[in-house]
Amino acid sequence: TSPEEGKAAVYLYPLPGGPLRRIALVEGQISGCRWSPDGRFIYFLHTPKKQDKEKDKEKLFDVLTELYEKKEDGWDDRTRLRRMTADGTATETLTAGDWRVDSFDLSPDGAKALVVRALELSAYPFSRLEFYEQDLGDGAVRLLWAGSFNFGGARLSPRGDGFYFVGSSRFFSDNPADPWNYYDQDLYFWDRGTGQPRNLTEGFAPSVGLSIIYAAQRGETLDFDPDGA
């Protein structure tokens, strides 16, 4: 949060109580702040502000003018995974500059990250989601799996055998033009052994599935018990 337009501030708050302490002020928007397991870093998603030249170029070449004008003005659509030191004195970008990162998660030992990259497809509103495993030491990136889904909040399994994600690859009804037609969303598990995802909520009543999934895609309900069972 920040009172300064176009900037985001990161604060630390001592849980026993005490004053907030601002450790960083970043140009653009940030979300999904997460501590590294060893407490040395804070990981977050960063969407920078567009430079004036970038905005002018997009307006000039965007043939879908109506759609462009509906976008939140002035914000870049490239979201990067970044990390800063716990005191906010140093920040580095971990993903490529042209990526739009949908979500991420850290392994229990903090050595690797699951990074979900979203690419827009012509078959709106579905996107191509690419799930990568990134080594946070040497930066090496490996594609684990990719598919056409909407949303994609993802969490690594505590057991290390794969990851869970929320996604939709189809509409709830056969009429996509129906204004009351929701996405038929489910919880999936990607198995490291088979290299393929498995639908865990297929067959759930739609009202139950939707209430779970709309929260889960924001990372609010995907959690595990201590042994990951």
mmCIF file of C-alpha atoms in Angstrom:
data_model
loop_
_atom_site.group_PDB
_atom_site.id
_atom_site.type_symbol
_atom_site.label_atom_id
_atom_site.label_comp_id
_atom_site.label_asym_id
_atom_site.label_seq_id
_atom_site.Cartn_x
_atom_site.Cartn_y
_atom_site.Cartn_z
ATOM 1 C CA THR A 1 0.000 0.000 0.000
ATOM 2 C CA SER A 2 1.123 3.596 -0.585
ATOM 3 C CA PRO A 3 -0.404 7.084 -0.513
ATOM 4 C CA GLU A 4 1.763 7.984 -3.516
ATOM 5 C CA GLU A 5 0.033 7.483 -6.872
ATOM 6 C CA GLY A 6 1.559 4.778 -9.035
ATOM 7 C CA LYS A 7 3.696 3.332 -6.243
ATOM 8 C CA ALA A 8 3.437 0.479 -3.761
ATOM 9 C CA ALA A 9 5.019 0.339 -0.329
ATOM 10 C CA VAL A 10 6.051 -2.726 1.649
ATOM 11 C CA TYR A 11 5.786 -2.585 5.430
ATOM 12 C CA LEU A 12 6.881 -4.879 8.227
ATOM 13 C CA TYR A 13 4.662 -5.305 11.252
ATOM 14 C CA PRO A 14 5.881 -6.999 14.454
ATOM 15 C CA LEU A 15 3.256 -9.574 15.481
ATOM 16 C CA PRO A 16 3.565 -8.873 19.236
ATOM 17 C CA GLY A 17 2.527 -5.331 18.351
ATOM 18 C CA GLY A 18 4.321 -2.133 17.528
ATOM 19 C CA PRO A 19 4.687 0.483 14.798
ATOM 20 C CA LEU A 20 4.704 -0.352 11.089
ATOM 21 C CA ARG A 21 8.080 0.037 9.409
ATOM 22 C CA ARG A 22 8.268 0.757 5.699
ATOM 23 C CA ILE A 23 11.137 -1.109 4.056
ATOM 24 C CA ALA A 24 10.522 -0.438 0.347
ATOM 25 C CA LEU A 25 8.731 1.850 -2.096
ATOM 26 C CA VAL A 26 8.262 0.357 -5.575
ATOM 27 C CA GLU A 27 7.107 1.962 -8.843
ATOM 28 C CA GLY A 28 4.010 0.076 -10.007
ATOM 29 C CA GLN A 29 1.825 -2.522 -8.326
ATOM 30 C CA ILE A 30 2.885 -5.458 -6.166
ATOM 31 C CA SER A 31 0.984 -8.470 -4.845
ATOM 32 C CA GLY A 32 1.462 -11.887 -3.289
ATOM 33 C CA CYS A 33 4.265 -11.023 -0.858
ATOM 34 C CA ARG A 34 5.779 -14.179 0.643
ATOM 35 C CA TRP A 35 8.650 -14.731 3.063
ATOM 36 C CA SER A 36 11.361 -17.191 2.080
ATOM 37 C CA PRO A 37 11.513 -20.109 4.550
ATOM 38 C CA ASP A 38 14.813 -18.834 5.977
ATOM 39 C CA GLY A 39 13.487 -15.274 6.406
ATOM 40 C CA ARG A 40 16.225 -13.724 4.251
ATOM 41 C CA PHE A 41 14.014 -12.622 1.340
ATOM 42 C CA ILE A 42 10.530 -11.390 0.486
ATOM 43 C CA TYR A 43 9.157 -12.681 -2.827
ATOM 44 C CA PHE A 44 6.407 -10.803 -4.670
ATOM 45 C CA LEU A 45 4.769 -10.165 -8.049
ATOM 46 C CA HIS A 46 5.492 -6.782 -9.617
ATOM 47 C CA THR A 47 3.564 -5.056 -12.400
ATOM 48 C CA PRO A 48 5.427 -1.905 -13.492
ATOM 49 C CA LYS A 49 3.926 1.311 -14.779
ATOM 50 C CA LYS A 50 4.133 1.839 -18.521
ATOM 51 C CA GLN A 51 6.468 4.454 -19.852
ATOM 52 C CA ASP A 52 4.803 7.161 -21.951
ATOM 53 C CA LYS A 53 6.468 5.864 -25.124
ATOM 54 C CA GLU A 54 5.150 2.368 -24.482
ATOM 55 C CA LYS A 55 1.622 3.646 -23.948
ATOM 56 C CA ASP A 56 1.722 5.718 -27.159
ATOM 57 C CA LYS A 57 3.027 2.759 -29.170
ATOM 58 C CA GLU A 58 0.296 0.463 -27.874
ATOM 59 C CA LYS A 59 -2.415 2.990 -28.672
ATOM 60 C CA LEU A 60 -1.036 3.419 -32.195
ATOM 61 C CA PHE A 61 -0.845 -0.271 -33.109
ATOM 62 C CA ASP A 62 -3.678 -1.751 -31.079
ATOM 63 C CA VAL A 63 -6.381 -2.523 -33.627
ATOM 64 C CA LEU A 64 -8.835 -3.379 -30.855
ATOM 65 C CA THR A 65 -9.139 0.209 -29.632
ATOM 66 C CA GLU A 66 -12.306 -0.465 -27.659
ATOM 67 C CA LEU A 67 -10.714 -3.260 -25.690
ATOM 68 C CA TYR A 68 -7.608 -1.186 -25.024
ATOM 69 C CA GLU A 69 -9.607 1.705 -23.594
ATOM 70 C CA LYS A 70 -11.255 -0.667 -21.126
ATOM 71 C CA LYS A 71 -7.906 -1.709 -19.680
ATOM 72 C CA GLU A 72 -6.714 -0.082 -16.490
ATOM 73 C CA ASP A 73 -4.918 2.942 -17.927
ATOM 74 C CA GLY A 74 -1.186 3.213 -17.507
ATOM 75 C CA TRP A 75 -0.412 -0.296 -16.249
ATOM 76 C CA ASP A 76 1.860 -2.742 -18.012
ATOM 77 C CA ASP A 77 0.480 -6.241 -18.623
ATOM 78 C CA ARG A 78 3.840 -7.850 -17.838
ATOM 79 C CA THR A 79 4.074 -9.112 -14.278
ATOM 80 C CA ARG A 80 7.418 -10.366 -12.956
ATOM 81 C CA LEU A 81 8.443 -12.454 -9.993
ATOM 82 C CA ARG A 82 10.880 -10.468 -7.876
ATOM 83 C CA ARG A 83 12.531 -10.744 -4.488
ATOM 84 C CA MET A 84 13.990 -8.268 -2.049
ATOM 85 C CA THR A 85 16.202 -8.672 0.960
ATOM 86 C CA ALA A 86 14.365 -8.725 4.282
ATOM 87 C CA ASP A 87 15.470 -5.160 5.020
ATOM 88 C CA GLY A 88 14.361 -3.905 1.595
ATOM 89 C CA THR A 89 17.807 -2.645 0.582
ATOM 90 C CA ALA A 90 18.217 -4.805 -2.542
ATOM 91 C CA THR A 91 15.733 -6.133 -5.128
ATOM 92 C CA GLU A 92 16.173 -8.414 -8.124
ATOM 93 C CA THR A 93 13.917 -9.696 -10.916
ATOM 94 C CA LEU A 94 13.742 -13.476 -11.277
ATOM 95 C CA THR A 95 11.645 -13.943 -14.438
ATOM 96 C CA ALA A 96 12.050 -12.732 -18.015
ATOM 97 C CA GLY A 97 10.963 -9.184 -18.786
ATOM 98 C CA ASP A 98 8.196 -10.171 -21.226
ATOM 99 C CA TRP A 99 6.544 -12.686 -18.886
ATOM 100 C CA ARG A 100 3.135 -12.234 -17.261
ATOM 101 C CA VAL A 101 3.371 -14.292 -14.084
ATOM 102 C CA ASP A 102 -0.029 -15.444 -12.846
ATOM 103 C CA SER A 103 1.096 -16.903 -9.515
ATOM 104 C CA PHE A 104 4.007 -18.583 -7.752
ATOM 105 C CA ASP A 105 4.868 -20.756 -4.783
ATOM 106 C CA LEU A 106 8.066 -21.627 -2.921
ATOM 107 C CA SER A 107 9.329 -25.095 -2.058
ATOM 108 C CA PRO A 108 9.516 -25.863 1.687
ATOM 109 C CA ASP A 109 13.316 -25.548 1.653
ATOM 110 C CA GLY A 110 13.218 -22.287 -0.335
ATOM 111 C CA ALA A 111 15.499 -23.692 -3.028
ATOM 112 C CA LYS A 112 12.979 -23.677 -5.871
ATOM 113 C CA ALA A 113 9.854 -21.839 -6.995
ATOM 114 C CA LEU A 114 6.825 -22.902 -8.977
ATOM 115 C CA VAL A 115 6.148 -20.084 -11.454
ATOM 116 C CA VAL A 116 2.920 -19.949 -13.479
ATOM 117 C CA ARG A 117 3.171 -17.945 -16.691
ATOM 118 C CA ALA A 118 -0.033 -16.825 -18.432
ATOM 119 C CA LEU A 119 -0.259 -16.201 -22.177
ATOM 120 C CA GLU A 120 -3.407 -14.804 -23.765
ATOM 121 C CA LEU A 121 -5.084 -16.904 -26.451
ATOM 122 C CA SER A 122 -7.487 -15.908 -29.188
ATOM 123 C CA ALA A 123 -10.084 -18.196 -27.559
ATOM 124 C CA TYR A 124 -10.914 -15.646 -24.843
ATOM 125 C CA PRO A 125 -11.292 -15.932 -21.883
ATOM 126 C CA PHE A 126 -8.982 -18.940 -21.684
ATOM 127 C CA SER A 127 -5.225 -18.566 -21.437
ATOM 128 C CA ARG A 128 -2.273 -20.831 -21.983
ATOM 129 C CA LEU A 129 -0.809 -21.482 -18.562
ATOM 130 C CA GLU A 130 2.787 -22.651 -18.398
ATOM 131 C CA PHE A 131 4.055 -24.142 -15.133
ATOM 132 C CA TYR A 132 7.787 -23.788 -14.570
ATOM 133 C CA GLU A 133 10.153 -24.946 -11.870
ATOM 134 C CA GLN A 134 12.842 -22.345 -11.204
ATOM 135 C CA ASP A 135 16.015 -22.882 -9.218
ATOM 136 C CA LEU A 136 16.354 -19.839 -6.964
ATOM 137 C CA GLY A 137 20.093 -20.354 -6.671
ATOM 138 C CA ASP A 138 21.353 -20.493 -10.256
ATOM 139 C CA GLY A 139 18.128 -19.262 -11.923
ATOM 140 C CA ALA A 140 17.713 -22.364 -14.113
ATOM 141 C CA VAL A 141 14.133 -22.735 -15.410
ATOM 142 C CA ARG A 142 12.403 -25.939 -16.503
ATOM 143 C CA LEU A 143 8.947 -26.234 -18.080
ATOM 144 C CA LEU A 144 6.901 -28.839 -16.191
ATOM 145 C CA TRP A 145 3.579 -28.706 -18.029
ATOM 146 C CA ALA A 146 1.344 -26.369 -20.056
ATOM 147 C CA GLY A 147 -2.353 -26.248 -20.910
ATOM 148 C CA SER A 148 -5.218 -23.924 -21.887
ATOM 149 C CA PHE A 149 -6.999 -22.804 -18.734
ATOM 150 C CA ASN A 150 -8.611 -19.790 -17.126
ATOM 151 C CA PHE A 151 -7.097 -18.682 -13.803
ATOM 152 C CA GLY A 152 -4.355 -20.775 -12.247
ATOM 153 C CA GLY A 153 -3.587 -20.130 -8.574
ATOM 154 C CA ALA A 154 -1.044 -22.875 -7.799
ATOM 155 C CA ARG A 155 0.622 -24.442 -4.763
ATOM 156 C CA LEU A 156 3.448 -26.942 -4.542
ATOM 157 C CA SER A 157 2.667 -30.187 -2.754
ATOM 158 C CA PRO A 158 4.439 -30.339 0.630
ATOM 159 C CA ARG A 159 5.401 -33.916 -0.296
ATOM 160 C CA GLY A 160 7.379 -32.703 -3.323
ATOM 161 C CA ASP A 161 5.482 -34.991 -5.700
ATOM 162 C CA GLY A 162 3.815 -32.299 -7.806
ATOM 163 C CA PHE A 163 1.620 -29.221 -7.533
ATOM 164 C CA TYR A 164 -2.034 -28.276 -7.191
ATOM 165 C CA PHE A 165 -3.743 -25.617 -9.288
ATOM 166 C CA VAL A 166 -7.177 -24.195 -9.931
ATOM 167 C CA GLY A 167 -8.229 -23.980 -13.552
ATOM 168 C CA SER A 168 -11.059 -23.989 -16.038
ATOM 169 C CA SER A 169 -10.849 -25.343 -19.562
ATOM 170 C CA ARG A 170 -14.529 -25.075 -20.425
ATOM 171 C CA PHE A 171 -17.746 -23.202 -19.705
ATOM 172 C CA PHE A 172 -20.334 -24.569 -17.294
ATOM 173 C CA SER A 173 -23.031 -24.768 -19.997
ATOM 174 C CA ASP A 174 -22.943 -25.340 -23.757
ATOM 175 C CA ASN A 175 -23.826 -21.713 -24.491
ATOM 176 C CA PRO A 176 -20.760 -19.440 -24.037
ATOM 177 C CA ALA A 177 -22.889 -16.392 -24.971
ATOM 178 C CA ASP A 178 -25.133 -16.901 -21.946
ATOM 179 C CA PRO A 179 -24.388 -13.986 -19.539
ATOM 180 C CA TRP A 180 -25.018 -16.336 -16.607
ATOM 181 C CA ASN A 181 -22.644 -18.944 -17.948
ATOM 182 C CA TYR A 182 -19.844 -19.470 -15.440
ATOM 183 C CA TYR A 183 -16.538 -21.171 -15.973
ATOM 184 C CA ASP A 184 -16.601 -24.809 -14.934
ATOM 185 C CA GLN A 185 -13.569 -24.678 -12.647
ATOM 186 C CA ASP A 186 -11.859 -27.497 -10.840
ATOM 187 C CA LEU A 187 -8.959 -28.292 -8.561
ATOM 188 C CA TYR A 188 -6.199 -30.263 -10.301
ATOM 189 C CA PHE A 189 -3.104 -32.104 -9.137
ATOM 190 C CA TRP A 190 -0.120 -32.341 -11.474
ATOM 191 C CA ASP A 191 1.753 -35.533 -10.707
ATOM 192 C CA ARG A 192 5.531 -35.359 -11.050
ATOM 193 C CA GLY A 193 5.601 -39.117 -11.689
ATOM 194 C CA THR A 194 3.195 -39.151 -14.632
ATOM 195 C CA GLY A 195 3.836 -35.620 -15.868
ATOM 196 C CA GLN A 196 0.064 -35.053 -16.237
ATOM 197 C CA PRO A 197 -2.664 -33.283 -14.217
ATOM 198 C CA ARG A 198 -5.549 -35.101 -12.552
ATOM 199 C CA ASN A 199 -8.930 -33.476 -11.885
ATOM 200 C CA LEU A 200 -9.692 -33.794 -8.157
ATOM 201 C CA THR A 201 -13.112 -32.093 -8.086
ATOM 202 C CA GLU A 202 -14.720 -33.481 -11.238
ATOM 203 C CA GLY A 203 -18.337 -34.307 -10.519
ATOM 204 C CA PHE A 204 -18.754 -31.803 -7.689
ATOM 205 C CA ALA A 205 -22.077 -29.944 -7.618
ATOM 206 C CA PRO A 206 -21.542 -26.688 -9.586
ATOM 207 C CA SER A 207 -22.562 -24.424 -6.704
ATOM 208 C CA VAL A 208 -20.087 -26.146 -4.394
ATOM 209 C CA GLY A 209 -17.307 -26.134 -6.947
ATOM 210 C CA LEU A 210 -17.718 -22.467 -7.815
ATOM 211 C CA SER A 211 -17.754 -21.293 -4.208
ATOM 212 C CA ILE A 212 -14.522 -23.188 -3.569
ATOM 213 C CA ILE A 213 -12.778 -22.335 -6.790
ATOM 214 C CA TYR A 214 -13.386 -18.591 -7.037
ATOM 215 C CA ALA A 215 -11.642 -18.180 -3.693
ATOM 216 C CA ALA A 216 -8.966 -20.746 -4.435
ATOM 217 C CA GLN A 217 -7.794 -19.070 -7.636
ATOM 218 C CA ARG A 218 -6.764 -16.104 -5.481
ATOM 219 C CA GLY A 219 -4.766 -18.421 -3.278
ATOM 220 C CA GLU A 220 -7.084 -17.979 -0.291
ATOM 221 C CA THR A 221 -8.274 -21.561 0.210
ATOM 222 C CA LEU A 222 -5.468 -23.733 -1.149
ATOM 223 C CA ASP A 223 -3.666 -24.943 1.950
ATOM 224 C CA PHE A 224 -2.430 -28.203 3.439
ATOM 225 C CA ASP A 225 -2.230 -29.932 6.774
ATOM 226 C CA PRO A 226 1.312 -30.296 8.225
ATOM 227 C CA ASP A 227 2.028 -33.659 6.603
ATOM 228 C CA GLY A 228 0.529 -32.677 3.245
ATOM 229 C CA ALA A 229 -1.957 -35.509 3.279
#
